[in-house]
mmCIF file of C-alpha atoms in Angstrom:
data_model
loop_
_atom_site.group_PDB
_atom_site.id
_atom_site.type_symbol
_atom_site.label_atom_id
_atom_site.label_comp_id
_atom_site.label_asym_id
_atom_site.label_seq_id
_atom_site.Cartn_x
_atom_site.Cartn_y
_atom_site.Cartn_z
ATOM 1 C CA UNK A 150 -20.219 -147.999 9.203
ATOM 2 C CA UNK A 151 -18.441 -147.087 12.813
ATOM 3 C CA UNK A 152 -17.514 -142.874 12.211
ATOM 4 C CA UNK A 153 -14.469 -142.448 13.149
ATOM 5 C CA UNK A 154 -13.194 -139.353 14.290
ATOM 6 C CA UNK A 155 -9.800 -138.294 14.309
ATOM 7 C CA UNK A 156 -8.409 -135.397 16.862
ATOM 8 C CA UNK A 157 -5.235 -133.946 16.791
ATOM 9 C CA UNK A 158 -3.828 -132.036 19.623
ATOM 10 C CA UNK A 159 -1.442 -129.253 19.355
ATOM 11 C CA UNK A 160 1.193 -129.060 21.620
ATOM 12 C CA UNK A 161 0.311 -125.397 23.835
ATOM 13 C CA UNK A 162 4.001 -124.410 23.286
ATOM 14 C CA UNK A 163 3.257 -124.283 19.447
ATOM 15 C CA UNK A 164 0.331 -122.284 20.113
ATOM 16 C CA UNK A 165 2.344 -119.404 22.334
ATOM 17 C CA UNK A 166 4.550 -119.265 19.733
ATOM 18 C CA UNK A 167 2.390 -119.094 16.674
ATOM 19 C CA UNK A 168 0.279 -116.396 18.728
ATOM 20 C CA UNK A 169 3.989 -114.493 19.588
ATOM 21 C CA UNK A 170 4.893 -114.137 16.039
ATOM 22 C CA UNK A 171 1.251 -112.881 15.108
ATOM 23 C CA UNK A 172 2.458 -109.867 17.232
ATOM 24 C CA UNK A 173 5.431 -109.560 15.893
ATOM 25 C CA UNK A 174 4.016 -109.600 13.045
ATOM 26 C CA UNK A 175 1.819 -106.843 13.141
ATOM 27 C CA UNK A 176 3.247 -104.847 15.586
ATOM 28 C CA UNK A 177 6.334 -104.709 11.644
ATOM 29 C CA UNK A 178 3.212 -103.494 9.816
ATOM 30 C CA UNK A 179 2.552 -100.672 11.811
ATOM 31 C CA UNK A 180 6.349 -100.045 13.121
ATOM 32 C CA UNK A 181 8.079 -100.010 10.031
ATOM 33 C CA UNK A 182 6.051 -96.967 8.143
ATOM 34 C CA UNK A 183 6.756 -95.078 11.743
ATOM 35 C CA UNK A 184 10.100 -95.378 11.856
ATOM 36 C CA UNK A 185 10.941 -95.160 7.955
ATOM 37 C CA UNK A 186 9.157 -91.471 8.446
ATOM 38 C CA UNK A 187 11.151 -90.488 11.863
ATOM 39 C CA UNK A 188 14.130 -90.879 9.814
ATOM 40 C CA UNK A 189 13.010 -89.326 6.642
ATOM 41 C CA UNK A 190 12.374 -86.419 9.852
ATOM 42 C CA UNK A 191 15.741 -86.899 10.608
ATOM 43 C CA UNK A 192 17.599 -86.921 7.503
ATOM 44 C CA UNK A 193 15.436 -83.723 6.457
ATOM 45 C CA UNK A 194 17.055 -81.963 10.215
ATOM 46 C CA UNK A 195 20.587 -83.626 9.880
ATOM 47 C CA UNK A 196 20.966 -82.447 6.097
ATOM 48 C CA UNK A 197 20.895 -78.557 6.338
ATOM 49 C CA UNK A 198 19.944 -77.841 10.581
ATOM 50 C CA UNK A 199 18.784 -74.221 9.363
ATOM 51 C CA UNK A 200 14.420 -76.249 8.862
ATOM 52 C CA UNK A 201 14.404 -77.192 12.234
ATOM 53 C CA UNK A 202 15.954 -73.864 13.878
ATOM 54 C CA UNK A 203 13.295 -72.086 11.150
ATOM 55 C CA UNK A 204 9.383 -74.662 12.475
ATOM 56 C CA UNK A 205 11.116 -73.501 16.026
ATOM 57 C CA UNK A 206 11.175 -69.304 15.255
ATOM 58 C CA UNK A 207 7.510 -69.811 14.023
ATOM 59 C CA UNK A 208 5.861 -72.172 16.498
ATOM 60 C CA UNK A 209 7.221 -69.300 19.113
ATOM 61 C CA UNK A 210 5.932 -66.051 16.479
ATOM 62 C CA UNK A 211 2.294 -68.120 16.713
ATOM 63 C CA UNK A 212 2.856 -68.468 20.522
ATOM 64 C CA UNK A 213 3.345 -65.007 21.129
ATOM 65 C CA UNK A 214 0.172 -63.855 18.750
ATOM 66 C CA UNK A 215 -1.833 -65.905 20.064
ATOM 67 C CA UNK A 216 -1.468 -64.289 22.762
ATOM 68 C CA UNK A 217 -3.792 -61.511 21.553
ATOM 69 C CA UNK A 218 -6.281 -63.763 21.447
ATOM 70 C CA UNK A 219 -5.566 -65.918 24.785
ATOM 71 C CA UNK A 220 -5.478 -62.855 27.927
ATOM 72 C CA UNK A 221 -8.294 -61.039 28.421
ATOM 73 C CA UNK A 222 -6.776 -57.505 27.667
ATOM 74 C CA UNK A 223 -5.210 -58.419 24.884
ATOM 75 C CA UNK A 224 -7.812 -59.508 22.982
ATOM 76 C CA UNK A 225 -10.275 -56.353 24.439
ATOM 77 C CA UNK A 226 -8.472 -54.032 22.812
ATOM 78 C CA UNK A 227 -8.290 -55.813 18.644
ATOM 79 C CA UNK A 228 -11.526 -57.889 19.889
ATOM 80 C CA UNK A 229 -12.099 -60.994 17.301
ATOM 81 C CA UNK A 230 -9.344 -59.935 14.719
ATOM 82 C CA UNK A 231 -7.018 -60.828 16.973
ATOM 83 C CA UNK A 232 -7.693 -63.888 14.656
ATOM 84 C CA UNK A 233 -5.886 -61.156 11.612
ATOM 85 C CA UNK A 234 -2.546 -62.156 13.498
ATOM 86 C CA UNK A 235 -2.374 -65.400 13.282
ATOM 87 C CA UNK A 236 -3.386 -65.803 9.716
ATOM 88 C CA UNK A 237 -0.245 -63.353 9.096
ATOM 89 C CA UNK A 238 2.275 -64.710 10.824
ATOM 90 C CA UNK A 239 1.166 -68.130 9.399
ATOM 91 C CA UNK A 240 1.565 -66.213 5.084
ATOM 92 C CA UNK A 241 4.132 -64.122 5.721
ATOM 93 C CA UNK A 242 7.117 -66.134 8.451
ATOM 94 C CA UNK A 243 8.346 -67.818 5.357
ATOM 95 C CA UNK A 244 11.891 -69.522 5.244
ATOM 96 C CA UNK A 245 14.451 -66.889 4.731
ATOM 97 C CA UNK A 246 14.675 -63.423 6.024
ATOM 98 C CA UNK A 247 14.535 -61.762 2.019
ATOM 99 C CA UNK A 248 11.320 -63.937 1.813
ATOM 100 C CA UNK A 249 10.095 -62.374 5.130
ATOM 101 C CA UNK A 250 10.730 -58.805 4.660
ATOM 102 C CA UNK A 251 9.284 -59.705 1.223
ATOM 103 C CA UNK A 252 5.690 -61.074 2.523
ATOM 104 C CA UNK A 253 5.661 -59.044 5.114
ATOM 105 C CA UNK A 254 6.628 -55.271 3.907
ATOM 106 C CA UNK A 255 4.164 -55.894 0.983
ATOM 107 C CA UNK A 256 1.356 -57.430 3.165
ATOM 108 C CA UNK A 257 2.070 -54.296 4.937
ATOM 109 C CA UNK A 258 1.526 -51.900 2.540
ATOM 110 C CA UNK A 259 -1.199 -53.112 0.494
ATOM 111 C CA UNK A 260 -3.456 -53.527 3.991
ATOM 112 C CA UNK A 261 -2.456 -50.096 4.985
ATOM 113 C CA UNK A 262 -3.682 -49.103 1.118
ATOM 114 C CA UNK A 263 -6.495 -50.874 0.931
ATOM 115 C CA UNK A 264 -7.640 -49.736 4.148
ATOM 116 C CA UNK A 265 -7.188 -46.125 3.466
ATOM 117 C CA UNK A 266 -9.851 -46.911 0.481
ATOM 118 C CA UNK A 267 -11.921 -48.675 1.859
ATOM 119 C CA UNK A 268 -12.797 -46.498 5.078
ATOM 120 C CA UNK A 269 -13.248 -43.171 2.486
ATOM 121 C CA UNK A 270 -15.256 -45.447 0.230
ATOM 122 C CA UNK A 271 -17.525 -46.262 2.694
ATOM 123 C CA UNK A 272 -17.338 -42.693 4.237
ATOM 124 C CA UNK A 273 -18.566 -41.528 0.751
ATOM 125 C CA UNK A 274 -20.885 -44.591 -0.216
ATOM 126 C CA UNK A 275 -22.904 -43.781 3.728
ATOM 127 C CA UNK A 276 -23.288 -39.781 2.074
ATOM 128 C CA UNK A 277 -25.232 -40.945 -0.920
ATOM 129 C CA UNK A 278 -28.379 -42.724 0.761
ATOM 130 C CA UNK A 279 -29.307 -46.366 0.767
ATOM 131 C CA UNK A 280 -29.979 -46.418 -2.758
ATOM 132 C CA UNK A 281 -26.223 -44.840 -3.959
ATOM 133 C CA UNK A 282 -24.294 -47.365 -1.130
ATOM 134 C CA UNK A 283 -24.604 -50.363 -2.551
ATOM 135 C CA UNK A 284 -24.591 -48.552 -6.515
ATOM 136 C CA UNK A 285 -21.170 -46.613 -5.180
ATOM 137 C CA UNK A 286 -19.084 -49.822 -2.976
ATOM 138 C CA UNK A 287 -20.482 -53.221 -5.786
ATOM 139 C CA UNK A 288 -18.684 -49.771 -8.938
ATOM 140 C CA UNK A 289 -15.116 -49.294 -5.717
ATOM 141 C CA UNK A 290 -14.661 -52.792 -6.039
ATOM 142 C CA UNK A 291 -15.492 -53.394 -9.145
ATOM 143 C CA UNK A 292 -13.050 -49.981 -10.617
ATOM 144 C CA UNK A 293 -10.154 -50.957 -7.683
ATOM 145 C CA UNK A 294 -10.259 -55.506 -7.697
ATOM 146 C CA UNK A 295 -10.404 -55.283 -12.474
ATOM 147 C CA UNK A 296 -7.620 -51.839 -12.266
ATOM 148 C CA UNK A 297 -4.945 -53.733 -9.536
ATOM 149 C CA UNK A 298 -5.363 -57.089 -11.730
ATOM 150 C CA UNK A 299 -4.429 -55.274 -14.728
ATOM 151 C CA UNK A 300 -1.426 -53.668 -13.286
ATOM 152 C CA UNK A 301 -0.619 -57.729 -11.443
ATOM 153 C CA UNK A 302 0.205 -57.840 -15.412
ATOM 154 C CA UNK A 303 3.902 -55.308 -15.288
ATOM 155 C CA UNK A 304 6.333 -57.511 -14.835
ATOM 156 C CA UNK A 305 7.817 -54.925 -12.205
ATOM 157 C CA UNK A 306 5.790 -54.912 -10.179
ATOM 158 C CA UNK A 307 4.933 -58.590 -11.050
ATOM 159 C CA UNK A 308 8.022 -60.004 -9.844
ATOM 160 C CA UNK A 309 8.294 -57.611 -6.619
ATOM 161 C CA UNK A 310 5.084 -56.511 -5.911
ATOM 162 C CA UNK A 311 2.933 -59.198 -7.089
ATOM 163 C CA UNK A 312 1.594 -60.614 -2.910
ATOM 164 C CA UNK A 313 1.096 -56.916 -1.809
ATOM 165 C CA UNK A 314 -1.113 -56.041 -5.151
ATOM 166 C CA UNK A 315 -2.857 -59.315 -4.214
ATOM 167 C CA UNK A 316 -3.945 -58.228 -0.610
ATOM 168 C CA UNK A 317 -4.365 -55.113 -1.509
ATOM 169 C CA UNK A 318 -7.832 -56.861 -3.520
ATOM 170 C CA UNK A 319 -8.596 -58.943 -0.824
ATOM 171 C CA UNK A 320 -7.674 -56.394 1.949
ATOM 172 C CA UNK A 321 -10.041 -53.943 0.610
ATOM 173 C CA UNK A 322 -13.387 -55.604 -0.308
ATOM 174 C CA UNK A 323 -13.084 -57.797 2.318
ATOM 175 C CA UNK A 324 -13.655 -53.924 4.378
ATOM 176 C CA UNK A 325 -15.992 -52.913 1.290
ATOM 177 C CA UNK A 326 -18.279 -55.098 1.485
ATOM 178 C CA UNK A 327 -18.341 -55.824 4.839
ATOM 179 C CA UNK A 328 -18.631 -52.577 5.560
ATOM 180 C CA UNK A 329 -22.084 -52.580 4.195
ATOM 181 C CA UNK A 330 -22.940 -53.994 7.145
ATOM 182 C CA UNK A 331 -21.377 -52.890 9.780
ATOM 183 C CA UNK A 332 -22.472 -49.626 12.157
ATOM 184 C CA UNK A 333 -18.893 -47.908 12.614
ATOM 185 C CA UNK A 334 -16.033 -48.968 9.688
ATOM 186 C CA UNK A 335 -13.452 -46.643 11.200
ATOM 187 C CA UNK A 336 -13.516 -49.404 15.085
ATOM 188 C CA UNK A 337 -13.238 -52.430 12.055
ATOM 189 C CA UNK A 338 -10.543 -51.550 10.064
ATOM 190 C CA UNK A 339 -8.887 -49.930 12.542
ATOM 191 C CA UNK A 340 -8.735 -52.931 14.001
ATOM 192 C CA UNK A 341 -7.627 -54.991 11.474
ATOM 193 C CA UNK A 342 -4.864 -53.396 10.744
ATOM 194 C CA UNK A 343 -3.655 -53.390 13.928
ATOM 195 C CA UNK A 344 -3.674 -56.950 13.576
ATOM 196 C CA UNK A 345 -2.942 -56.821 11.137
ATOM 197 C CA UNK A 346 0.043 -55.122 11.164
ATOM 198 C CA UNK A 347 1.183 -56.966 14.978
ATOM 199 C CA UNK A 348 1.572 -60.331 12.721
ATOM 200 C CA UNK A 349 3.984 -59.008 10.338
ATOM 201 C CA UNK A 350 5.872 -57.156 13.118
ATOM 202 C CA UNK A 351 6.808 -59.751 15.648
ATOM 203 C CA UNK A 352 7.639 -62.326 12.007
ATOM 204 C CA UNK A 353 10.183 -59.793 10.939
ATOM 205 C CA UNK A 354 11.524 -58.664 14.997
ATOM 206 C CA UNK A 355 11.659 -62.306 15.591
ATOM 207 C CA UNK A 356 13.424 -63.844 11.469
ATOM 208 C CA UNK A 357 15.683 -60.965 11.376
ATOM 209 C CA UNK A 358 16.553 -60.801 15.037
ATOM 210 C CA UNK A 359 16.910 -64.913 15.754
ATOM 211 C CA UNK A 360 19.615 -67.105 14.012
ATOM 212 C CA UNK A 361 18.552 -65.294 10.674
ATOM 213 C CA UNK A 362 18.503 -67.534 7.625
ATOM 214 C CA UNK A 363 19.622 -65.094 4.400
ATOM 215 C CA UNK A 364 18.796 -65.517 0.941
ATOM 216 C CA UNK A 365 21.769 -63.984 -0.128
ATOM 217 C CA UNK A 366 24.389 -66.692 1.493
ATOM 218 C CA UNK A 367 22.040 -69.076 0.107
ATOM 219 C CA UNK A 368 22.386 -67.176 -3.871
ATOM 220 C CA UNK A 369 26.001 -67.504 -3.005
ATOM 221 C CA UNK A 370 27.060 -70.709 -1.875
ATOM 222 C CA UNK A 371 24.400 -71.761 -4.713
ATOM 223 C CA UNK A 372 26.475 -70.413 -7.179
ATOM 224 C CA UNK A 373 28.919 -71.373 -6.066
ATOM 225 C CA UNK A 374 29.236 -75.281 -5.889
ATOM 226 C CA UNK A 375 27.654 -74.512 -9.297
ATOM 227 C CA UNK A 376 30.607 -73.374 -10.384
ATOM 228 C CA UNK A 377 31.787 -76.223 -9.046
ATOM 229 C CA UNK A 378 29.727 -78.698 -10.013
ATOM 230 C CA UNK A 379 29.827 -78.013 -13.989
ATOM 231 C CA UNK A 380 33.938 -77.811 -13.875
ATOM 232 C CA UNK A 381 33.261 -81.503 -12.518
ATOM 233 C CA UNK A 382 31.216 -82.449 -14.552
ATOM 234 C CA UNK A 383 33.594 -80.830 -18.111
ATOM 235 C CA UNK A 384 36.832 -82.507 -16.350
ATOM 236 C CA UNK A 385 35.781 -85.510 -16.338
ATOM 237 C CA UNK A 386 34.337 -85.469 -19.878
ATOM 238 C CA UNK A 387 38.438 -84.598 -20.858
ATOM 239 C CA UNK A 388 39.422 -86.753 -18.823
ATOM 240 C CA UNK A 389 37.373 -90.323 -20.336
ATOM 241 C CA UNK A 390 37.709 -89.182 -23.633
ATOM 242 C CA UNK A 391 41.740 -88.835 -22.902
ATOM 243 C CA UNK A 392 41.995 -91.482 -21.530
ATOM 244 C CA UNK A 393 43.075 -94.444 -23.167
ATOM 245 C CA UNK A 394 43.384 -96.471 -26.284
ATOM 246 C CA UNK A 395 40.757 -97.774 -28.131
ATOM 247 C CA UNK A 396 38.461 -96.139 -26.502
ATOM 248 C CA UNK A 397 36.031 -98.044 -24.816
ATOM 249 C CA UNK A 398 33.171 -95.800 -24.282
ATOM 250 C CA UNK A 399 32.364 -94.206 -20.226
ATOM 251 C CA UNK A 400 31.814 -95.849 -17.948
ATOM 252 C CA UNK A 401 27.529 -95.322 -16.322
ATOM 253 C CA UNK A 402 28.374 -94.225 -12.434
ATOM 254 C CA UNK A 403 31.420 -91.706 -14.203
ATOM 255 C CA UNK A 404 28.705 -90.648 -16.799
ATOM 256 C CA UNK A 405 25.703 -89.364 -13.283
ATOM 257 C CA UNK A 406 28.817 -87.986 -11.613
ATOM 258 C CA UNK A 407 28.548 -85.631 -15.169
ATOM 259 C CA UNK A 408 24.902 -85.985 -16.059
ATOM 260 C CA UNK A 409 24.570 -83.994 -11.898
ATOM 261 C CA UNK A 410 26.459 -81.951 -12.554
ATOM 262 C CA UNK A 411 25.538 -80.270 -15.504
ATOM 263 C CA UNK A 412 21.988 -80.905 -14.080
ATOM 264 C CA UNK A 413 21.819 -79.230 -11.307
ATOM 265 C CA UNK A 414 22.751 -75.930 -13.011
ATOM 266 C CA UNK A 415 20.150 -76.389 -15.562
ATOM 267 C CA UNK A 416 17.113 -77.225 -13.003
ATOM 268 C CA UNK A 417 19.213 -73.830 -11.080
ATOM 269 C CA UNK A 418 17.062 -70.604 -12.770
ATOM 270 C CA UNK A 419 14.260 -70.326 -11.188
ATOM 271 C CA UNK A 420 15.845 -71.198 -7.641
ATOM 272 C CA UNK A 421 18.624 -68.228 -8.273
ATOM 273 C CA UNK A 422 15.877 -65.607 -10.009
ATOM 274 C CA UNK A 423 13.678 -66.417 -6.883
ATOM 275 C CA UNK A 424 16.513 -65.731 -4.641
ATOM 276 C CA UNK A 425 17.368 -62.891 -5.695
ATOM 277 C CA UNK A 426 14.826 -61.039 -5.182
ATOM 278 C CA UNK A 427 14.388 -62.163 -1.579
ATOM 279 C CA UNK A 428 17.714 -60.911 -1.276
ATOM 280 C CA UNK A 429 17.227 -57.300 -2.304
ATOM 281 C CA UNK A 430 15.043 -56.758 0.473
ATOM 282 C CA UNK A 431 17.378 -58.012 2.795
ATOM 283 C CA UNK A 432 19.962 -55.197 4.478
ATOM 284 C CA UNK A 433 23.418 -56.089 4.891
ATOM 285 C CA UNK A 434 24.652 -58.453 6.121
ATOM 286 C CA UNK A 435 27.789 -60.318 7.145
ATOM 287 C CA UNK A 436 30.787 -59.632 3.404
ATOM 288 C CA UNK A 437 27.056 -58.688 1.705
ATOM 289 C CA UNK A 438 26.592 -54.622 1.637
ATOM 290 C CA UNK A 439 22.541 -53.175 2.197
ATOM 291 C CA UNK A 440 23.660 -52.515 -2.061
ATOM 292 C CA UNK A 441 25.281 -55.814 -3.047
ATOM 293 C CA UNK A 442 24.991 -56.391 -6.619
ATOM 294 C CA UNK A 443 22.310 -59.646 -6.495
ATOM 295 C CA UNK A 444 21.376 -59.195 -9.670
ATOM 296 C CA UNK A 445 24.700 -60.127 -11.037
ATOM 297 C CA UNK A 446 24.334 -63.725 -9.615
ATOM 298 C CA UNK A 447 20.958 -63.823 -11.948
ATOM 299 C CA UNK A 448 23.792 -62.862 -14.820
ATOM 300 C CA UNK A 449 26.090 -64.920 -13.726
ATOM 301 C CA UNK A 450 23.943 -67.989 -13.772
ATOM 302 C CA UNK A 451 22.485 -67.041 -16.554
ATOM 303 C CA UNK A 452 26.026 -67.680 -18.276
ATOM 304 C CA UNK A 453 26.514 -70.958 -16.086
ATOM 305 C CA UNK A 454 23.540 -72.922 -18.383
ATOM 306 C CA UNK A 455 25.363 -71.912 -20.819
ATOM 307 C CA UNK A 456 28.864 -73.643 -20.442
ATOM 308 C CA UNK A 457 26.387 -76.723 -19.190
ATOM 309 C CA UNK A 458 25.010 -76.895 -22.953
ATOM 310 C CA UNK A 459 28.338 -77.187 -23.794
ATOM 311 C CA UNK A 460 28.323 -80.069 -21.567
ATOM 312 C CA UNK A 461 25.798 -81.530 -22.536
ATOM 313 C CA UNK A 462 27.326 -81.384 -26.111
ATOM 314 C CA UNK A 463 30.429 -82.889 -24.875
ATOM 315 C CA UNK A 464 28.307 -85.676 -22.699
ATOM 316 C CA UNK A 465 26.836 -86.756 -26.022
ATOM 317 C CA UNK A 466 30.041 -87.445 -28.023
ATOM 318 C CA UNK A 467 31.277 -89.890 -25.276
ATOM 319 C CA UNK A 468 28.160 -91.635 -25.660
ATOM 320 C CA UNK A 469 27.742 -91.614 -29.486
ATOM 321 C CA UNK A 470 28.245 -95.058 -30.965
ATOM 322 C CA UNK A 471 31.054 -93.625 -33.003
ATOM 323 C CA UNK A 472 34.367 -92.625 -31.961
ATOM 324 C CA UNK A 473 37.723 -90.136 -33.195
ATOM 325 C CA UNK A 474 40.294 -92.920 -33.733
ATOM 326 C CA UNK A 475 43.065 -92.207 -31.254
ATOM 327 C CA UNK A 476 45.583 -90.458 -33.586
ATOM 328 C CA UNK A 477 42.962 -87.060 -33.687
ATOM 329 C CA UNK A 478 41.678 -87.012 -30.309
ATOM 330 C CA UNK A 479 45.458 -87.462 -29.214
ATOM 331 C CA UNK A 480 45.250 -84.327 -31.895
ATOM 332 C CA UNK A 481 43.521 -81.921 -29.783
ATOM 333 C CA UNK A 482 44.040 -83.174 -26.320
ATOM 334 C CA UNK A 483 46.745 -80.907 -25.885
ATOM 335 C CA UNK A 484 44.803 -77.172 -26.748
ATOM 336 C CA UNK A 485 41.086 -78.893 -24.622
ATOM 337 C CA UNK A 486 43.732 -79.617 -21.767
ATOM 338 C CA UNK A 487 42.418 -77.506 -18.394
ATOM 339 C CA UNK A 488 45.862 -77.183 -16.453
#
């Protein structure tokens, strides 16, 4: 019985087309995520160009403080502690000038107080001898660390100075404990305080002097936007309720517009309080004076949220299965008119 083998000849052009299609498919598979990522970056920058400005400002600040590590004359003045200037810029530089001022001043004040106390404790511990030195250091860490942690529970300190207290605890313990193995604690504390002060100064100068982004302006525009959004939601409820007879219910498109208006107001409490806190740190700028009543914006936001709950109730009436008759709705149309 003879074996017959079949040989299929595939044209060279078809093989080339198949390889090309595979190459295109593989290229699209890897290029699509990159294109989507670039589109998201473009959308972020287009929605708020200040984000691009902020990124450039942070990069500039990091470049300036890195010179203390890269240039020999500057490095000889501060030594390895130059890295603290870079760390300070990273943790202090925030999007708004008020947030940067808040963190920068809190870090500066907390560092100075902690450094002074750490040097004093180190000096006292050194005078007690080798036996008493670790006891004094351990006891001071326990007492001051515990006391500072307890102070964080005070509402007044929690709102404005919590970051400063955290920096105080961190700096005091680091200098005090590390000073036990260092001969000259005064030099170490001085260099560390100097580099932190340099980082804070660079961050504050760039944040305030180069295209500053004010938390107060953001708060003002945010409140105005939410007032208009809530007004549109209330207007939408009235228009939908009195638009005709018989009432056929609200369509999904109009319902989403109403929901978006009051949802932004109900979700704004945390951001408004944060912006108001940062705005109190900012100097007078534009039409906002030095002692502008930023806390009143928080009260206005609270009243807007109370109004938003009323709009939520009205929107619930629109979506209810049971509706009033056309005659009853006409009877309350005039008192409910917004004109």
